Short mmCIF file of C-alpha atoms in Angstrom, two decimals:
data_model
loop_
_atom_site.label_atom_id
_atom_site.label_comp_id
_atom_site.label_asym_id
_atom_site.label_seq_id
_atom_site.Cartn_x
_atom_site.Cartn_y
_atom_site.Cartn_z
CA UNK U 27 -36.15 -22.96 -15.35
CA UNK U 28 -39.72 -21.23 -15.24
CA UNK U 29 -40.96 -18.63 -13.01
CA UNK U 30 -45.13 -18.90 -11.93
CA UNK U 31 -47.09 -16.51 -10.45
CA UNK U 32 -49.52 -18.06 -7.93
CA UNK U 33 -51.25 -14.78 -7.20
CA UNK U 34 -54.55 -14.82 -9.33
CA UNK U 35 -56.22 -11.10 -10.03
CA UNK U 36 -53.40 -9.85 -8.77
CA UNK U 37 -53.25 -6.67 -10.83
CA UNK U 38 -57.06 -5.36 -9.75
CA UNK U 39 -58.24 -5.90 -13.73
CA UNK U 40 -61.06 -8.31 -13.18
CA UNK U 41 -62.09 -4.64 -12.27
CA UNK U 42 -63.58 -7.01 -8.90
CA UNK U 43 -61.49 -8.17 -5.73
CA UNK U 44 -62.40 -12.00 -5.90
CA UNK U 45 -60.98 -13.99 -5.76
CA UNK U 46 -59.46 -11.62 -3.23
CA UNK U 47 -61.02 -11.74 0.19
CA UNK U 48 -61.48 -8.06 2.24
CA UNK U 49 -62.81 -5.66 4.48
CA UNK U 50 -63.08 -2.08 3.99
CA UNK U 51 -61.56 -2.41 0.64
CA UNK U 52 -62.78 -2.16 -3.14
CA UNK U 53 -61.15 -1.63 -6.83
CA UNK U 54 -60.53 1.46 -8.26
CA UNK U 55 -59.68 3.11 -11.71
CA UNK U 56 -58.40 6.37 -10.47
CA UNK U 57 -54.71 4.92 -10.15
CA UNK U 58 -52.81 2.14 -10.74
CA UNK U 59 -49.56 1.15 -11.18
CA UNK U 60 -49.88 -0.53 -14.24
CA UNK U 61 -52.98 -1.27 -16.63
CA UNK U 62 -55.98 0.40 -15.65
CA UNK U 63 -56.79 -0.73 -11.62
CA UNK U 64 -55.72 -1.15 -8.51
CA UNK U 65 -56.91 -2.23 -4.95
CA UNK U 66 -57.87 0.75 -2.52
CA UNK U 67 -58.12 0.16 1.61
CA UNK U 68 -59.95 2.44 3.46
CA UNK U 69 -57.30 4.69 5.65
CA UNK U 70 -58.05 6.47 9.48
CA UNK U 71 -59.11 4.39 12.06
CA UNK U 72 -60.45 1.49 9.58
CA UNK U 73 -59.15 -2.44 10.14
CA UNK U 74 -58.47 -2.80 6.29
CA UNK U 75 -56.74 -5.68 4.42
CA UNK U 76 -57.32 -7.97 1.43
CA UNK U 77 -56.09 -11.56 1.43
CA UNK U 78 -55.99 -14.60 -1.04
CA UNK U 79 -54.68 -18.61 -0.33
CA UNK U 80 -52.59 -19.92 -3.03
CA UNK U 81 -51.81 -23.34 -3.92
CA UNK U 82 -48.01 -24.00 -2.62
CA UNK U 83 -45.84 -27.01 -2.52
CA UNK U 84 -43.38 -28.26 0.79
CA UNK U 85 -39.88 -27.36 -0.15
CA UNK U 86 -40.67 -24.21 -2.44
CA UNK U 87 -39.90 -20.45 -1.63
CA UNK U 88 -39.80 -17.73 -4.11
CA UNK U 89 -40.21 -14.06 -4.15
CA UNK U 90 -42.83 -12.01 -3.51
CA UNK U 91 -43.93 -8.46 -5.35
CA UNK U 92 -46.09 -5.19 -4.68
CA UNK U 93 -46.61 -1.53 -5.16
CA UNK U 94 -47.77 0.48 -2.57
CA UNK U 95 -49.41 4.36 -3.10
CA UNK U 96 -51.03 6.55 -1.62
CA UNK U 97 -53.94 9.50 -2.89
CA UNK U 98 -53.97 12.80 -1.83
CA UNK U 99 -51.11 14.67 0.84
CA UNK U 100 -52.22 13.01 4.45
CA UNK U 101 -50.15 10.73 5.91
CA UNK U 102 -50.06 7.06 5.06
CA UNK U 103 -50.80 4.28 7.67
CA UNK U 104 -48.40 1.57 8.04
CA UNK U 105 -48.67 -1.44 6.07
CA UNK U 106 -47.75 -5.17 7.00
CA UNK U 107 -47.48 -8.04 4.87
CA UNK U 108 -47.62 -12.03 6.02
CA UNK U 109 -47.76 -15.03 4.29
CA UNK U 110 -48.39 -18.66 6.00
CA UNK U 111 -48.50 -21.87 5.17
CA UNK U 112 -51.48 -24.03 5.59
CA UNK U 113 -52.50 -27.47 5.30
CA UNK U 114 -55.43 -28.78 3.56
CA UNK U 115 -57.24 -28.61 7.09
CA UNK U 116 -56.38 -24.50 7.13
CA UNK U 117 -54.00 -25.79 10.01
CA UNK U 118 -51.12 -23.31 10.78
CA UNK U 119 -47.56 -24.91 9.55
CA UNK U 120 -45.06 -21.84 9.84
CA UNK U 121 -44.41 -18.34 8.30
CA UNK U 122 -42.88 -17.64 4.97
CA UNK U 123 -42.79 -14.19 5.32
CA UNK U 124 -43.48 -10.82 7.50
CA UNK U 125 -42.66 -7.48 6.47
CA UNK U 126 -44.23 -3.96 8.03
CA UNK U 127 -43.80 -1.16 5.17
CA UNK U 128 -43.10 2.23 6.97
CA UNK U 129 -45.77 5.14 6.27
CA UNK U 130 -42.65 7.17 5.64
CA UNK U 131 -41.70 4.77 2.58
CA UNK U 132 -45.50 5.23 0.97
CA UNK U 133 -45.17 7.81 -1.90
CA UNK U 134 -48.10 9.90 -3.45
CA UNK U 135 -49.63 8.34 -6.30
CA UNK U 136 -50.68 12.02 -7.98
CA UNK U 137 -46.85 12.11 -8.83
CA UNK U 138 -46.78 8.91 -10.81
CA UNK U 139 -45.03 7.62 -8.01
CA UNK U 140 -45.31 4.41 -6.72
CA UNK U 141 -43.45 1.46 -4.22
CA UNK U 142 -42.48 -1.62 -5.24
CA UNK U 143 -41.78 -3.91 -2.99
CA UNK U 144 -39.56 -7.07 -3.53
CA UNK U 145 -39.22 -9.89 -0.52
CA UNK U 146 -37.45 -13.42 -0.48
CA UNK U 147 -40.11 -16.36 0.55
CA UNK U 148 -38.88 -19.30 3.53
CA UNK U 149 -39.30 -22.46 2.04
CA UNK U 150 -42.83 -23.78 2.58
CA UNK U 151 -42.46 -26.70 5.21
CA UNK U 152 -43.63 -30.60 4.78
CA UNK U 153 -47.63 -30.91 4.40
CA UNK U 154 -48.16 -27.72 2.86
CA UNK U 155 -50.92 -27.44 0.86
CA UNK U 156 -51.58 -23.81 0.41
CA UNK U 157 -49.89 -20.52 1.39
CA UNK U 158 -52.39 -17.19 2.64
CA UNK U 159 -51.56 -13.80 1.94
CA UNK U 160 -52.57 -10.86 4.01
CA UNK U 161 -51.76 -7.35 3.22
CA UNK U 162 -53.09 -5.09 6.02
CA UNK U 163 -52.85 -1.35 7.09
CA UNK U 164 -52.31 -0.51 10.49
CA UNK U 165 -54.92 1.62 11.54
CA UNK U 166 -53.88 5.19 12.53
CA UNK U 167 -56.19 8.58 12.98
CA UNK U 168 -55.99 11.16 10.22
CA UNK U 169 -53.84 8.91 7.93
CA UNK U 170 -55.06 8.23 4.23
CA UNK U 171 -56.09 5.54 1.99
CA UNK U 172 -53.66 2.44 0.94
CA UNK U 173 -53.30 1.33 -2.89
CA UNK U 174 -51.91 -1.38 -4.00
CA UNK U 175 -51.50 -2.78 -7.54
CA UNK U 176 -49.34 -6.03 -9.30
CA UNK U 177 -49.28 -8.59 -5.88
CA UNK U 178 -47.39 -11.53 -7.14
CA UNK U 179 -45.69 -14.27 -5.51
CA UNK U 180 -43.20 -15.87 -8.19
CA UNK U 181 -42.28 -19.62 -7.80
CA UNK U 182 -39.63 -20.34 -9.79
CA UNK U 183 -38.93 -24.00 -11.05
CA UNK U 184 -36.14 -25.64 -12.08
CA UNK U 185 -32.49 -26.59 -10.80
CA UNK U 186 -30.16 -24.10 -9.56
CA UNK U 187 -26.68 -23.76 -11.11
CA UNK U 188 -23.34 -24.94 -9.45
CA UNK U 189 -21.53 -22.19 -7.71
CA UNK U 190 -18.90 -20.10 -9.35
CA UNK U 191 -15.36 -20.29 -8.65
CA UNK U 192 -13.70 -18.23 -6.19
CA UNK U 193 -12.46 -14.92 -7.03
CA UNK U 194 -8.81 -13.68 -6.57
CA UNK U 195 -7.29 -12.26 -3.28
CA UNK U 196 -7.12 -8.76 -3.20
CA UNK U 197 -4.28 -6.69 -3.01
CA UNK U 198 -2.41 -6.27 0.56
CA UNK U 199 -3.52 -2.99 2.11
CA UNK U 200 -1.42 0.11 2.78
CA UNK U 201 0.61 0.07 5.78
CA UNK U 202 -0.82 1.68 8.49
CA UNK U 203 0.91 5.39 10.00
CA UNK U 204 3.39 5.46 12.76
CA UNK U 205 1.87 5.57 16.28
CA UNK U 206 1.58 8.36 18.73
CA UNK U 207 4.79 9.46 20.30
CA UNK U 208 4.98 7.41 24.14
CA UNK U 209 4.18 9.77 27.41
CA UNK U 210 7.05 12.38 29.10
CA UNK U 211 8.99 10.12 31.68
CA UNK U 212 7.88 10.87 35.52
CA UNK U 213 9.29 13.59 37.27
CA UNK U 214 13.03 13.31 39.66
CA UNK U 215 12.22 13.08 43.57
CA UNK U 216 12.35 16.46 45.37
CA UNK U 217 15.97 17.70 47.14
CA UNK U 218 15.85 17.39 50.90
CA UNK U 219 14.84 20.10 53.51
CA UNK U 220 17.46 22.31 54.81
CA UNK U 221 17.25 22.13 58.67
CA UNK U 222 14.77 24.66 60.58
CA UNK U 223 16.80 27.46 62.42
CA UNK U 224 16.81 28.06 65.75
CA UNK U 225 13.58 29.39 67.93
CA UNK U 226 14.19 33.15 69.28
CA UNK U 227 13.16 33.74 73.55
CA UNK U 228 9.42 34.62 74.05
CA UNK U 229 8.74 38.05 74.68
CA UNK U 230 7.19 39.28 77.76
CA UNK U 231 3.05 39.70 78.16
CA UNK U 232 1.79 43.13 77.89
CA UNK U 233 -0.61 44.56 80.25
CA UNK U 234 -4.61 43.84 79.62
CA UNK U 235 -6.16 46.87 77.89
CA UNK U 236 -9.31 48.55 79.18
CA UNK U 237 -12.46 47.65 77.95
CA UNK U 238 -13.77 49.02 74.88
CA UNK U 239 -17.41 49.82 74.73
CA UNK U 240 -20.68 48.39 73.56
CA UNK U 241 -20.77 48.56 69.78
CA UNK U 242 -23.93 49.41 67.44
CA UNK U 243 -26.34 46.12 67.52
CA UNK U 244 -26.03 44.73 64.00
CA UNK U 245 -28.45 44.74 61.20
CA UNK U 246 -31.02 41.54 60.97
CA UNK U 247 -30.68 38.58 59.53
CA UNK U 248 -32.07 36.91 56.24
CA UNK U 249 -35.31 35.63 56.33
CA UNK U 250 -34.73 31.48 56.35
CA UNK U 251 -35.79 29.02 54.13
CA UNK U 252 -39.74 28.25 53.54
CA UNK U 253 -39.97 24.76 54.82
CA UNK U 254 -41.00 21.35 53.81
CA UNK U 255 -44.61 21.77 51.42
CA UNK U 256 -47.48 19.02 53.57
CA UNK U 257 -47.91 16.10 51.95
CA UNK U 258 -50.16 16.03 49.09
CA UNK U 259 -50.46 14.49 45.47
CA UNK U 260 -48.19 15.01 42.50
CA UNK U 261 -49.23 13.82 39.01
CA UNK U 262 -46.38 12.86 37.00
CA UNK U 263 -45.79 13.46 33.17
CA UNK U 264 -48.56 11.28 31.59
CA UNK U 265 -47.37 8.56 28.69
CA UNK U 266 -49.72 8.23 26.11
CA UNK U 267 -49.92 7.41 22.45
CA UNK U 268 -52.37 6.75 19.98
CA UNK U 269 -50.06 5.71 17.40
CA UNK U 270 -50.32 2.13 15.96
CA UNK U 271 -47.64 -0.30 17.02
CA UNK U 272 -46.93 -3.52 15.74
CA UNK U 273 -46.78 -6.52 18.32
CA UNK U 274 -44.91 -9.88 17.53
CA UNK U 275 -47.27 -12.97 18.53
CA UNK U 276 -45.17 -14.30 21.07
CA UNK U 277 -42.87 -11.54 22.33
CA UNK U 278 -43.30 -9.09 25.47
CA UNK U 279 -43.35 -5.39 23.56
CA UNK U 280 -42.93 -2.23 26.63
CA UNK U 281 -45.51 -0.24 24.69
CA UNK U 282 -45.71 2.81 27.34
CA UNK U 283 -42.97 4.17 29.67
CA UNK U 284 -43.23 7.02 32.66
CA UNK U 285 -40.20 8.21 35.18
CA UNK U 286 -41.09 9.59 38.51
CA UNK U 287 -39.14 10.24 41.53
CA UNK U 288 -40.32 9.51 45.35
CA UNK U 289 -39.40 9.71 48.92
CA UNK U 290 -39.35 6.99 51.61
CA UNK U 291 -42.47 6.80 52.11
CA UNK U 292 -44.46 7.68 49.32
CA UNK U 293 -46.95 5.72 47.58
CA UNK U 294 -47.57 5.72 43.92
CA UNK U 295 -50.58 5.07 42.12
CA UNK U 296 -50.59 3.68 38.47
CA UNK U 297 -53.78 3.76 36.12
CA UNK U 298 -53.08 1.99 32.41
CA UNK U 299 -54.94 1.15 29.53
CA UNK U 300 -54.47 -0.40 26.14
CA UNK U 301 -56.37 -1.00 22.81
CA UNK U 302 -55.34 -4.17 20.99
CA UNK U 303 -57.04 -5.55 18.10
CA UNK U 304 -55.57 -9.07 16.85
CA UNK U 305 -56.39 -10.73 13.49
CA UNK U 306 -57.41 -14.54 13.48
CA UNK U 307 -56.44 -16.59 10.55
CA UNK U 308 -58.27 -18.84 8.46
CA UNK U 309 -58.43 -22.34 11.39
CA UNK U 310 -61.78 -23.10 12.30
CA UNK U 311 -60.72 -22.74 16.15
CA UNK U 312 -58.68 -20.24 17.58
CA UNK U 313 -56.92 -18.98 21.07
CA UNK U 314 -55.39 -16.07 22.14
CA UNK U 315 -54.83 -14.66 25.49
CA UNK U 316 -53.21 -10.85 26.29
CA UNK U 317 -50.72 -10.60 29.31
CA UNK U 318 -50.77 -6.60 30.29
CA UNK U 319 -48.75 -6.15 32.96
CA UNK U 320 -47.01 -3.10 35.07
CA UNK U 321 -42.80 -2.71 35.85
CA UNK U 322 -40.86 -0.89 37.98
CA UNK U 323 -37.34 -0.82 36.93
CA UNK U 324 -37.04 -3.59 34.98
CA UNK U 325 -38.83 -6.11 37.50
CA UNK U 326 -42.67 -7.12 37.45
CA UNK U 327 -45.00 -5.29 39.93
CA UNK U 328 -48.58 -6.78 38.78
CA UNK U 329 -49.60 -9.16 35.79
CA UNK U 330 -53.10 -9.85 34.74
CA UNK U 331 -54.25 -11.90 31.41
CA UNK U 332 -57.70 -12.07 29.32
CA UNK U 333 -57.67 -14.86 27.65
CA UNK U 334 -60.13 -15.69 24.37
CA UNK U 335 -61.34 -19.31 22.50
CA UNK U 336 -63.86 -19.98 19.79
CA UNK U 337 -64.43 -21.56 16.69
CA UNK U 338 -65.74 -19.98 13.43
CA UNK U 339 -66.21 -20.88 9.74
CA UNK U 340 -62.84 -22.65 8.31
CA UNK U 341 -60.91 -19.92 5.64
CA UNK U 342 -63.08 -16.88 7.33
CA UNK U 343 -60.72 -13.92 8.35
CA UNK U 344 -61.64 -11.90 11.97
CA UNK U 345 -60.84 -9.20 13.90
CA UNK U 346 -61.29 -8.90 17.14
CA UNK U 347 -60.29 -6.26 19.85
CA UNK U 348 -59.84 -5.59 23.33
CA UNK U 349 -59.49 -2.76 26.05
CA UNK U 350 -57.39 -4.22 29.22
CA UNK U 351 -57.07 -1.79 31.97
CA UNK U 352 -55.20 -2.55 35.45
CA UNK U 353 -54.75 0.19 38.40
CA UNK U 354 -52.21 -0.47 41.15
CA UNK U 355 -50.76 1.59 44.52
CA UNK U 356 -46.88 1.04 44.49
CA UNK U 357 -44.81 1.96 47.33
CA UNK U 358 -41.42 1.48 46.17
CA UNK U 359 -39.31 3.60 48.51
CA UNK U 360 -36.92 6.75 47.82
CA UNK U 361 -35.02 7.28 44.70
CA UNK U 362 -36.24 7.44 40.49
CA UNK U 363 -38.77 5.29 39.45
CA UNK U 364 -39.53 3.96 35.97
CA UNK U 365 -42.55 2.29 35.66
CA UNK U 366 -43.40 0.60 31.78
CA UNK U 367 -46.76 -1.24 30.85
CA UNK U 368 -46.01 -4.28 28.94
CA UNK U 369 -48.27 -6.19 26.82
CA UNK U 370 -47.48 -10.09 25.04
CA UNK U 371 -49.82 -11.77 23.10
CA UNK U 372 -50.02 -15.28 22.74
CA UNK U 373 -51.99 -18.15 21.37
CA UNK U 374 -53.17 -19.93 18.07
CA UNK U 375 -54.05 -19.04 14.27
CA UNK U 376 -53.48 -15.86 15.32
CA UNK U 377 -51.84 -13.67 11.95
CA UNK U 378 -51.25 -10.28 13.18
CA UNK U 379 -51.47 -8.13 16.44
CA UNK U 380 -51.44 -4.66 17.33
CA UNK U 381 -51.80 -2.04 20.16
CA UNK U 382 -53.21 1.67 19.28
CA UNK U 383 -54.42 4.19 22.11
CA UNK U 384 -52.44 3.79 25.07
CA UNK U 385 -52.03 5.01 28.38
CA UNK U 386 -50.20 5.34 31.72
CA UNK U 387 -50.10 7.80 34.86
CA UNK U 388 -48.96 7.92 37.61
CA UNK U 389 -49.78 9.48 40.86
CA UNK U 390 -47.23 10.83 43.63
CA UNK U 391 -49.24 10.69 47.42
CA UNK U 392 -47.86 11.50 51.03
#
């Protein structure tokens, strides 16, 4: 059996990237895991990643390897690793791998402190040629820089061994403790009435007194209730986020949720708006179209798509983003409302997606 390491540079001491491809992202010698360098991508608000295709056989998994760091005290960005398969064409075959690292998880690299991540490969499928990797941060304000040093995806040759022999069955378990004592019995019926004695003669009516007179006029009321306020507006809690979530190509995420309450009669008027940037992989052509779409308890109000094609230079690497905003009146009768904006993200030789400031109000009238 022998174990190969596809991954070329990937310990950062060509003291270059290449054959590493990038944006935002450079070498460095002020940390590293092990030797003397490591890869740095720019934190904040920055779409930074490094990638590099790999030669790669159908049939063949492996492992995959990398430490993560981060310099100074702020906050680290997410990260998110994926590996595909290609063909020679750069045509998408299927997905060995996809893994988001937490920012939580990302330790300071001042400490001598570093992640190392280990994953299990998928097979690669028939007509693969060549696998890309793509290590990205998700881009979040105020967060820090990403390092990361020793990338390697292992292949490992060679037959694997039969399967050991079952081991022995365990002992028998202690018996369990006697149950709870069963409920009291019900209650005996009630004895029977004794019989009701006898009614006594009716007296005889006195005379009617005189009239007594006029007493003191009592003190006033309490002042009532202030009525019913006019009809007017009533802005709900806004929801709103500028934090970077991930989104699945392919799956409906509810990225933004707000709860208000109306009365027959009401109207309420929604204003949303999302920023989504997607990553298109290294396919000459590409397709990808955004559904963003408003609910109201669960069921669909109003849907609307925008929908991109084009073709670029074959193993190139783009990102491209996109604002959607939709405004609706609801009038959805009395009761709670929950209203969610939803956002899917479909298409082709698309690698990664994700949707950063957000928002959604709503508007009580009448």
């Amino acid at each position: 059996m022998s174990i190969q390491n596809l991954v070329v540079n990937g310990g950062f001491e060509f003291e270059i990237l290449a054959p590493w491809i990038g944006a935002n992202s450079s070498v460095t010698s002020q940390f590293s895991h092990s030797g003397f360098f490591s890869a740095r991508m720019l934190g904040g608000t920055s779409n930074s990643f490094i990638a590099q295709f790999v030669p790669a056989e159908q049939g063949k998994g492996g492992e995959f390897l990398a430490s993560f760091a981060k310099p100074g005290l702020l906050p680290a960005p997410s990260v998110a690793i994926q590996i595909i398969y290609l063909d020679d064409d750069f045509n998408f075959l299927s997905s060995g791998l996809f893994a988001i690292i937490p920012s939580s998880r990302i330790p300071v690299a001042d400490n001598g402190t570093w992640l190392e991540i280990y994953q299990t490969i998928e097979p690669a499928p028939e007509g693969t040629t060549q696998a890309f990797i793509l290590i990205i941060n998700l881009p979040q304000t105020g967060t820090s820089d990403i390092l990361v040093d020793d990338v390697a995806l292992l292949e490992i040759e060679g037959d694997r061994g039969p399967t050991g022999a079952t081991g022995a069955t365990g002992p028998t378990g202690a018996t369990g403790p006697t149950g709870a004592t069963g409920p009291t019995g019900a209650t005996g019926p009630t004895g029977a009435t004794g019989p009701t004695g006898a009614t006594g003669p009716t007296g005889a009516t006195g005379p009617t007194g005189a009239t007594g007179p006029t007493g003191a006029t009592g003190p006033t009321g309490a002042i009532g209730p202030t009525g019913a306020t006019g009809p007017g507006s009533i802005l709900a809690a806004p929801a709103q986020s500028n934090a970077p979530q991930s989104l699945t190509i392919g799956t409906e995420f509810s990225v933004l949720t707000t709860t208000v309450t109306t009365l027959a009669g009401q109207s309420v008027k929604l204003d949303s708006m999302a920023e989504i940037d997607i990553i298109v992989g290294p396919s000459a052509s590409f397709q990808y179209s955004i559904g963003f779409g408003l609910y109201r308890n669960g069921e669909v109000i109003v849907q609307v798509s925008e929908d991109q094609q084009d073709e670029k230079s074959a193993g190139s690497i783009r990102i491209y983003s996109d604002i959607p905003n939709l405004n609706w009146v609801d009038i959805p009768g009395a009761g709670t409302q929950t209203y969610e904006l939803r956002i899917i993200v479909t298409g082709s030789n698309l690698l990664t997606a994700s949707v950063n400031t957000r928002s959604l109000t709503a508007v009580i009238y009448g």
